[in-house]
Amino acid sequence: MQITFSRWWTSVCDMANPLRGEVFRLYKNLLYLGREYPKGAAYFRERLKSAFMKNKDVKDPEKIKALVAKGDFVIKELQALYYLRKYRAMKKRYYESEE
């Protein structure tokens, strides 16, 4: 079995900071969810990048875990926002206004 440099480097980075993969997963998920953000994907991407850059120097594993948990909460809130927006659009199409 031959180990490529990229696979070796990934394993070395994971050993150096095991939470790196979780942070990367969180960033990718938020970036994906930001495509449908009401103010636009570019606005969301800028805010996301600035939030992650603000915390780039955090080294404490407990603090990183807390920040990842906060990010997971934001993911759930965004999913609820999108679900509610779709529900309101469907309701507007099929029901008369109640004015």
mmCIF file of N, CA and C in Angstrom:
data_model
loop_
_atom_site.group_PDB
_atom_site.id
_atom_site.type_symbol
_atom_site.label_atom_id
_atom_site.label_comp_id
_atom_site.label_asym_id
_atom_site.label_seq_id
_atom_site.Cartn_x
_atom_site.Cartn_y
_atom_site.Cartn_z
ATOM 1 N N MET A 1 0.845 -1.178 0.000
ATOM 2 C CA MET A 1 0.000 0.000 0.000
ATOM 3 C C MET A 1 0.887 1.238 0.000
ATOM 4 N N GLN A 2 0.651 2.080 -0.974
ATOM 5 C CA GLN A 2 1.463 3.275 -1.105
ATOM 6 C C GLN A 2 0.699 4.477 -0.540
ATOM 7 N N ILE A 3 1.358 5.255 0.271
ATOM 8 C CA ILE A 3 0.736 6.430 0.878
ATOM 9 C C ILE A 3 1.179 7.659 0.101
ATOM 10 N N THR A 4 0.210 8.409 -0.392
ATOM 11 C CA THR A 4 0.529 9.629 -1.123
ATOM 12 C C THR A 4 0.831 10.749 -0.137
ATOM 13 N N PHE A 5 1.468 11.774 -0.647
ATOM 14 C CA PHE A 5 1.830 12.902 0.214
ATOM 15 C C PHE A 5 0.599 13.581 0.789
ATOM 16 N N SER A 6 -0.439 13.763 -0.030
ATOM 17 C CA SER A 6 -1.625 14.471 0.462
ATOM 18 C C SER A 6 -2.310 13.697 1.582
ATOM 19 N N ARG A 7 -2.371 12.377 1.451
ATOM 20 C CA ARG A 7 -2.979 11.569 2.509
ATOM 21 C C ARG A 7 -2.121 11.628 3.776
ATOM 22 N N TRP A 8 -0.811 11.562 3.605
ATOM 23 C CA TRP A 8 0.093 11.656 4.748
ATOM 24 C C TRP A 8 -0.037 13.013 5.424
ATOM 25 N N TRP A 9 -0.061 14.097 4.636
ATOM 26 C CA TRP A 9 -0.156 15.438 5.195
ATOM 27 C C TRP A 9 -1.480 15.636 5.927
ATOM 28 N N THR A 10 -2.557 15.095 5.388
ATOM 29 C CA THR A 10 -3.859 15.187 6.048
ATOM 30 C C THR A 10 -3.831 14.489 7.392
ATOM 31 N N SER A 11 -3.212 13.321 7.449
ATOM 32 C CA SER A 11 -3.149 12.604 8.726
ATOM 33 C C SER A 11 -2.269 13.335 9.730
ATOM 34 N N VAL A 12 -1.195 13.965 9.267
ATOM 35 C CA VAL A 12 -0.334 14.739 10.163
ATOM 36 C C VAL A 12 -1.099 15.938 10.716
ATOM 37 N N CYS A 13 -1.851 16.624 9.868
ATOM 38 C CA CYS A 13 -2.626 17.780 10.327
ATOM 39 C C CYS A 13 -3.710 17.357 11.302
ATOM 40 N N ASP A 14 -4.344 16.208 11.052
ATOM 41 C CA ASP A 14 -5.378 15.723 11.955
ATOM 42 C C ASP A 14 -4.802 15.353 13.313
ATOM 43 N N MET A 15 -3.584 14.822 13.330
ATOM 44 C CA MET A 15 -2.960 14.501 14.614
ATOM 45 C C MET A 15 -2.593 15.778 15.362
ATOM 46 N N ALA A 16 -2.212 16.815 14.623
ATOM 47 C CA ALA A 16 -1.829 18.068 15.263
ATOM 48 C C ALA A 16 -3.035 18.738 15.905
ATOM 49 N N ASN A 17 -4.167 18.712 15.235
ATOM 50 C CA ASN A 17 -5.375 19.317 15.781
ATOM 51 C C ASN A 17 -6.574 18.479 15.352
ATOM 52 N N PRO A 18 -7.043 17.603 16.220
ATOM 53 C CA PRO A 18 -8.142 16.711 15.839
ATOM 54 C C PRO A 18 -9.465 17.434 15.596
ATOM 55 N N LEU A 19 -9.611 18.662 16.065
ATOM 56 C CA LEU A 19 -10.854 19.405 15.863
ATOM 57 C C LEU A 19 -10.887 20.132 14.521
ATOM 58 N N ARG A 20 -9.788 20.088 13.803
ATOM 59 C CA ARG A 20 -9.709 20.794 12.524
ATOM 60 C C ARG A 20 -10.762 20.282 11.544
ATOM 61 N N GLY A 21 -10.973 18.974 11.517
ATOM 62 C CA GLY A 21 -11.968 18.396 10.621
ATOM 63 C C GLY A 21 -13.375 18.856 10.955
ATOM 64 N N GLU A 22 -13.679 18.966 12.244
ATOM 65 C CA GLU A 22 -15.003 19.440 12.647
ATOM 66 C C GLU A 22 -15.217 20.889 12.226
ATOM 67 N N VAL A 23 -14.198 21.709 12.393
ATOM 68 C CA VAL A 23 -14.301 23.116 12.008
ATOM 69 C C VAL A 23 -14.467 23.229 10.499
ATOM 70 N N PHE A 24 -13.720 22.431 9.762
ATOM 71 C CA PHE A 24 -13.821 22.445 8.306
ATOM 72 C C PHE A 24 -15.204 21.987 7.848
ATOM 73 N N ARG A 25 -15.754 20.944 8.482
ATOM 74 C CA ARG A 25 -17.101 20.465 8.162
ATOM 75 C C ARG A 25 -18.134 21.549 8.431
ATOM 76 N N LEU A 26 -17.991 22.229 9.558
ATOM 77 C CA LEU A 26 -18.915 23.302 9.919
ATOM 78 C C LEU A 26 -18.871 24.417 8.882
ATOM 79 N N TYR A 27 -17.670 24.810 8.477
ATOM 80 C CA TYR A 27 -17.525 25.876 7.481
ATOM 81 C C TYR A 27 -18.179 25.479 6.162
ATOM 82 N N LYS A 28 -17.947 24.253 5.722
ATOM 83 C CA LYS A 28 -18.531 23.798 4.461
ATOM 84 C C LYS A 28 -20.054 23.746 4.532
ATOM 85 N N ASN A 29 -20.595 23.260 5.647
ATOM 86 C CA ASN A 29 -22.047 23.190 5.793
ATOM 87 C C ASN A 29 -22.670 24.581 5.805
ATOM 88 N N LEU A 30 -22.050 25.502 6.528
ATOM 89 C CA LEU A 30 -22.577 26.860 6.560
ATOM 90 C C LEU A 30 -22.466 27.529 5.195
ATOM 91 N N LEU A 31 -21.387 27.292 4.505
ATOM 92 C CA LEU A 31 -21.215 27.854 3.169
ATOM 93 C C LEU A 31 -22.287 27.324 2.224
ATOM 94 N N TYR A 32 -22.604 26.049 2.340
ATOM 95 C CA TYR A 32 -23.649 25.446 1.514
ATOM 96 C C TYR A 32 -25.014 26.054 1.844
ATOM 97 N N LEU A 33 -25.308 26.201 3.127
ATOM 98 C CA LEU A 33 -26.594 26.766 3.525
ATOM 99 C C LEU A 33 -26.709 28.240 3.154
ATOM 100 N N GLY A 34 -25.600 28.926 3.052
ATOM 101 C CA GLY A 34 -25.613 30.347 2.731
ATOM 102 C C GLY A 34 -26.054 30.662 1.318
ATOM 103 N N ARG A 35 -26.129 29.670 0.465
ATOM 104 C CA ARG A 35 -26.547 29.913 -0.921
ATOM 105 C C ARG A 35 -27.964 30.462 -1.002
ATOM 106 N N GLU A 36 -28.819 30.088 -0.054
ATOM 107 C CA GLU A 36 -30.215 30.516 -0.083
ATOM 108 C C GLU A 36 -30.504 31.651 0.894
ATOM 109 N N TYR A 37 -29.488 32.272 1.445
ATOM 110 C CA TYR A 37 -29.698 33.314 2.448
ATOM 111 C C TYR A 37 -30.461 34.487 1.831
ATOM 112 N N PRO A 38 -31.424 35.063 2.550
ATOM 113 C CA PRO A 38 -32.256 36.135 1.982
ATOM 114 C C PRO A 38 -31.479 37.354 1.476
ATOM 115 N N LYS A 39 -30.374 37.706 2.099
ATOM 116 C CA LYS A 39 -29.604 38.871 1.653
ATOM 117 C C LYS A 39 -28.586 38.519 0.578
ATOM 118 N N GLY A 40 -28.533 37.273 0.176
ATOM 119 C CA GLY A 40 -27.637 36.859 -0.888
ATOM 120 C C GLY A 40 -26.457 36.044 -0.397
ATOM 121 N N ALA A 41 -25.953 35.217 -1.297
ATOM 122 C CA ALA A 41 -24.850 34.319 -0.954
ATOM 123 C C ALA A 41 -23.554 35.089 -0.695
ATOM 124 N N ALA A 42 -23.326 36.157 -1.452
ATOM 125 C CA ALA A 42 -22.087 36.921 -1.272
ATOM 126 C C ALA A 42 -22.053 37.581 0.106
ATOM 127 N N TYR A 43 -23.185 38.128 0.532
ATOM 128 C CA TYR A 43 -23.266 38.744 1.864
ATOM 129 C C TYR A 43 -22.987 37.702 2.942
ATOM 130 N N PHE A 44 -23.610 36.536 2.803
ATOM 131 C CA PHE A 44 -23.435 35.476 3.793
ATOM 132 C C PHE A 44 -21.991 34.993 3.827
ATOM 133 N N ARG A 45 -21.386 34.834 2.657
ATOM 134 C CA ARG A 45 -20.006 34.350 2.571
ATOM 135 C C ARG A 45 -19.044 35.314 3.268
ATOM 136 N N GLU A 46 -19.247 36.618 3.063
ATOM 137 C CA GLU A 46 -18.391 37.608 3.722
ATOM 138 C C GLU A 46 -18.516 37.527 5.240
ATOM 139 N N ARG A 47 -19.750 37.447 5.715
ATOM 140 C CA ARG A 47 -19.980 37.373 7.165
ATOM 141 C C ARG A 47 -19.406 36.083 7.745
ATOM 142 N N LEU A 48 -19.577 34.982 7.018
ATOM 143 C CA LEU A 48 -19.063 33.694 7.475
ATOM 144 C C LEU A 48 -17.541 33.729 7.572
ATOM 145 N N LYS A 49 -16.907 34.255 6.536
ATOM 146 C CA LYS A 49 -15.445 34.313 6.531
ATOM 147 C C LYS A 49 -14.928 35.195 7.663
ATOM 148 N N SER A 50 -15.568 36.335 7.876
ATOM 149 C CA SER A 50 -15.104 37.221 8.953
ATOM 150 C C SER A 50 -15.296 36.578 10.324
ATOM 151 N N ALA A 51 -16.386 35.820 10.502
ATOM 152 C CA ALA A 51 -16.615 35.142 11.782
ATOM 153 C C ALA A 51 -15.551 34.082 12.035
ATOM 154 N N PHE A 52 -15.202 33.327 11.001
ATOM 155 C CA PHE A 52 -14.180 32.292 11.173
ATOM 156 C C PHE A 52 -12.794 32.912 11.338
ATOM 157 N N MET A 53 -12.514 33.987 10.626
ATOM 158 C CA MET A 53 -11.209 34.632 10.751
ATOM 159 C C MET A 53 -11.038 35.277 12.126
ATOM 160 N N LYS A 54 -12.137 35.747 12.708
ATOM 161 C CA LYS A 54 -12.075 36.361 14.033
ATOM 162 C C LYS A 54 -11.614 35.347 15.078
ATOM 163 N N ASN A 55 -11.962 34.078 14.878
ATOM 164 C CA ASN A 55 -11.636 33.037 15.850
ATOM 165 C C ASN A 55 -10.514 32.114 15.389
ATOM 166 N N LYS A 56 -9.741 32.531 14.405
ATOM 167 C CA LYS A 56 -8.715 31.638 13.851
ATOM 168 C C LYS A 56 -7.571 31.349 14.816
ATOM 169 N N ASP A 57 -7.347 32.220 15.781
ATOM 170 C CA ASP A 57 -6.226 32.034 16.702
ATOM 171 C C ASP A 57 -6.598 31.297 17.979
ATOM 172 N N VAL A 58 -7.816 30.797 18.070
ATOM 173 C CA VAL A 58 -8.247 30.063 19.263
ATOM 174 C C VAL A 58 -7.563 28.701 19.267
ATOM 175 N N LYS A 59 -6.895 28.373 20.353
ATOM 176 C CA LYS A 59 -6.157 27.109 20.463
ATOM 177 C C LYS A 59 -6.747 26.167 21.509
ATOM 178 N N ASP A 60 -7.520 26.693 22.442
ATOM 179 C CA ASP A 60 -8.086 25.893 23.523
ATOM 180 C C ASP A 60 -9.148 24.941 22.968
ATOM 181 N N PRO A 61 -8.982 23.622 23.127
ATOM 182 C CA PRO A 61 -9.948 22.657 22.581
ATOM 183 C C PRO A 61 -11.370 22.846 23.112
ATOM 184 N N GLU A 62 -11.505 23.226 24.373
ATOM 185 C CA GLU A 62 -12.846 23.434 24.935
ATOM 186 C C GLU A 62 -13.526 24.635 24.288
ATOM 187 N N LYS A 63 -12.766 25.687 24.061
ATOM 188 C CA LYS A 63 -13.304 26.884 23.403
ATOM 189 C C LYS A 63 -13.686 26.560 21.960
ATOM 190 N N ILE A 64 -12.869 25.764 21.278
ATOM 191 C CA ILE A 64 -13.175 25.371 19.901
ATOM 192 C C ILE A 64 -14.452 24.544 19.866
ATOM 193 N N LYS A 65 -14.596 23.616 20.813
ATOM 194 C CA LYS A 65 -15.816 22.804 20.871
ATOM 195 C C LYS A 65 -17.040 23.675 21.115
ATOM 196 N N ALA A 66 -16.908 24.684 21.969
ATOM 197 C CA ALA A 66 -18.024 25.593 22.233
ATOM 198 C C ALA A 66 -18.382 26.390 20.978
ATOM 199 N N LEU A 67 -17.376 26.831 20.240
ATOM 200 C CA LEU A 67 -17.630 27.577 19.006
ATOM 201 C C LEU A 67 -18.272 26.685 17.945
ATOM 202 N N VAL A 68 -17.848 25.428 17.863
ATOM 203 C CA VAL A 68 -18.458 24.489 16.915
ATOM 204 C C VAL A 68 -19.913 24.229 17.300
ATOM 205 N N ALA A 69 -20.187 24.104 18.596
ATOM 206 C CA ALA A 69 -21.567 23.908 19.051
ATOM 207 C C ALA A 69 -22.427 25.116 18.696
ATOM 208 N N LYS A 70 -21.869 26.311 18.838
ATOM 209 C CA LYS A 70 -22.592 27.525 18.454
ATOM 210 C C LYS A 70 -22.860 27.524 16.947
ATOM 211 N N GLY A 71 -21.887 27.078 16.164
ATOM 212 C CA GLY A 71 -22.069 26.983 14.716
ATOM 213 C C GLY A 71 -23.137 25.975 14.342
ATOM 214 N N ASP A 72 -23.192 24.845 15.051
ATOM 215 C CA ASP A 72 -24.245 23.859 14.795
ATOM 216 C C ASP A 72 -25.616 24.441 15.114
ATOM 217 N N PHE A 73 -25.701 25.260 16.157
ATOM 218 C CA PHE A 73 -26.952 25.937 16.488
ATOM 219 C C PHE A 73 -27.362 26.877 15.357
ATOM 220 N N VAL A 74 -26.401 27.601 14.798
ATOM 221 C CA VAL A 74 -26.684 28.508 13.682
ATOM 222 C C VAL A 74 -27.186 27.719 12.479
ATOM 223 N N ILE A 75 -26.628 26.536 12.238
ATOM 224 C CA ILE A 75 -27.097 25.692 11.138
ATOM 225 C C ILE A 75 -28.561 25.332 11.338
ATOM 226 N N LYS A 76 -28.922 24.933 12.548
ATOM 227 C CA LYS A 76 -30.320 24.581 12.827
ATOM 228 C C LYS A 76 -31.238 25.782 12.657
ATOM 229 N N GLU A 77 -30.791 26.954 13.065
ATOM 230 C CA GLU A 77 -31.597 28.164 12.907
ATOM 231 C C GLU A 77 -31.786 28.505 11.428
ATOM 232 N N LEU A 78 -30.737 28.366 10.631
ATOM 233 C CA LEU A 78 -30.855 28.628 9.195
ATOM 234 C C LEU A 78 -31.810 27.644 8.533
ATOM 235 N N GLN A 79 -31.723 26.375 8.918
ATOM 236 C CA GLN A 79 -32.633 25.386 8.356
ATOM 237 C C GLN A 79 -34.074 25.713 8.716
ATOM 238 N N ALA A 80 -34.315 26.157 9.942
ATOM 239 C CA ALA A 80 -35.665 26.546 10.355
ATOM 240 C C ALA A 80 -36.135 27.766 9.565
ATOM 241 N N LEU A 81 -35.244 28.724 9.332
ATOM 242 C CA LEU A 81 -35.580 29.912 8.553
ATOM 243 C C LEU A 81 -35.993 29.537 7.137
ATOM 244 N N TYR A 82 -35.233 28.653 6.506
ATOM 245 C CA TYR A 82 -35.551 28.248 5.141
ATOM 246 C C TYR A 82 -36.853 27.460 5.087
ATOM 247 N N TYR A 83 -37.067 26.593 6.064
ATOM 248 C CA TYR A 83 -38.296 25.814 6.109
ATOM 249 C C TYR A 83 -39.497 26.740 6.264
ATOM 250 N N LEU A 84 -39.396 27.718 7.138
ATOM 251 C CA LEU A 84 -40.489 28.654 7.364
ATOM 252 C C LEU A 84 -40.756 29.486 6.119
ATOM 253 N N ARG A 85 -39.702 29.891 5.427
ATOM 254 C CA ARG A 85 -39.880 30.669 4.203
ATOM 255 C C ARG A 85 -40.616 29.855 3.142
ATOM 256 N N LYS A 86 -40.273 28.585 3.002
ATOM 257 C CA LYS A 86 -40.956 27.729 2.030
ATOM 258 C C LYS A 86 -42.406 27.500 2.430
ATOM 259 N N TYR A 87 -42.644 27.328 3.731
ATOM 260 C CA TYR A 87 -44.001 27.129 4.220
ATOM 261 C C TYR A 87 -44.856 28.359 3.943
ATOM 262 N N ARG A 88 -44.331 29.535 4.190
ATOM 263 C CA ARG A 88 -45.085 30.769 3.936
ATOM 264 C C ARG A 88 -45.391 30.938 2.455
ATOM 265 N N ALA A 89 -44.451 30.579 1.596
ATOM 266 C CA ALA A 89 -44.686 30.678 0.155
ATOM 267 C C ALA A 89 -45.794 29.724 -0.272
ATOM 268 N N MET A 90 -45.786 28.510 0.261
ATOM 269 C CA MET A 90 -46.850 27.554 -0.083
ATOM 270 C C MET A 90 -48.193 28.025 0.462
ATOM 271 N N LYS A 91 -48.204 28.540 1.659
ATOM 272 C CA LYS A 91 -49.446 29.013 2.261
ATOM 273 C C LYS A 91 -50.019 30.167 1.448
ATOM 274 N N LYS A 92 -49.155 31.058 0.982
ATOM 275 C CA LYS A 92 -49.602 32.194 0.186
ATOM 276 C C LYS A 92 -50.222 31.729 -1.134
ATOM 277 N N ARG A 93 -49.703 30.663 -1.703
ATOM 278 C CA ARG A 93 -50.222 30.158 -2.978
ATOM 279 C C ARG A 93 -51.584 29.493 -2.841
ATOM 280 N N TYR A 94 -51.809 28.776 -1.751
ATOM 281 C CA TYR A 94 -52.989 27.931 -1.646
ATOM 282 C C TYR A 94 -54.101 28.477 -0.765
ATOM 283 N N TYR A 95 -53.839 29.477 0.029
ATOM 284 C CA TYR A 95 -54.869 30.009 0.913
ATOM 285 C C TYR A 95 -55.072 31.489 0.631
ATOM 286 N N GLU A 96 -56.317 31.916 0.798
ATOM 287 C CA GLU A 96 -56.614 33.329 0.594
ATOM 288 C C GLU A 96 -56.026 34.143 1.736
ATOM 289 N N SER A 97 -55.795 35.404 1.454
ATOM 290 C CA SER A 97 -55.269 36.258 2.524
ATOM 291 C C SER A 97 -56.361 36.494 3.556
ATOM 292 N N GLU A 98 -55.968 36.643 4.797
ATOM 293 C CA GLU A 98 -56.923 36.763 5.897
ATOM 294 C C GLU A 98 -57.085 38.218 6.318
ATOM 295 N N GLU A 99 -57.296 39.101 5.366
ATOM 296 C CA GLU A 99 -57.442 40.528 5.683
ATOM 297 C C GLU A 99 -58.876 40.933 5.748
#
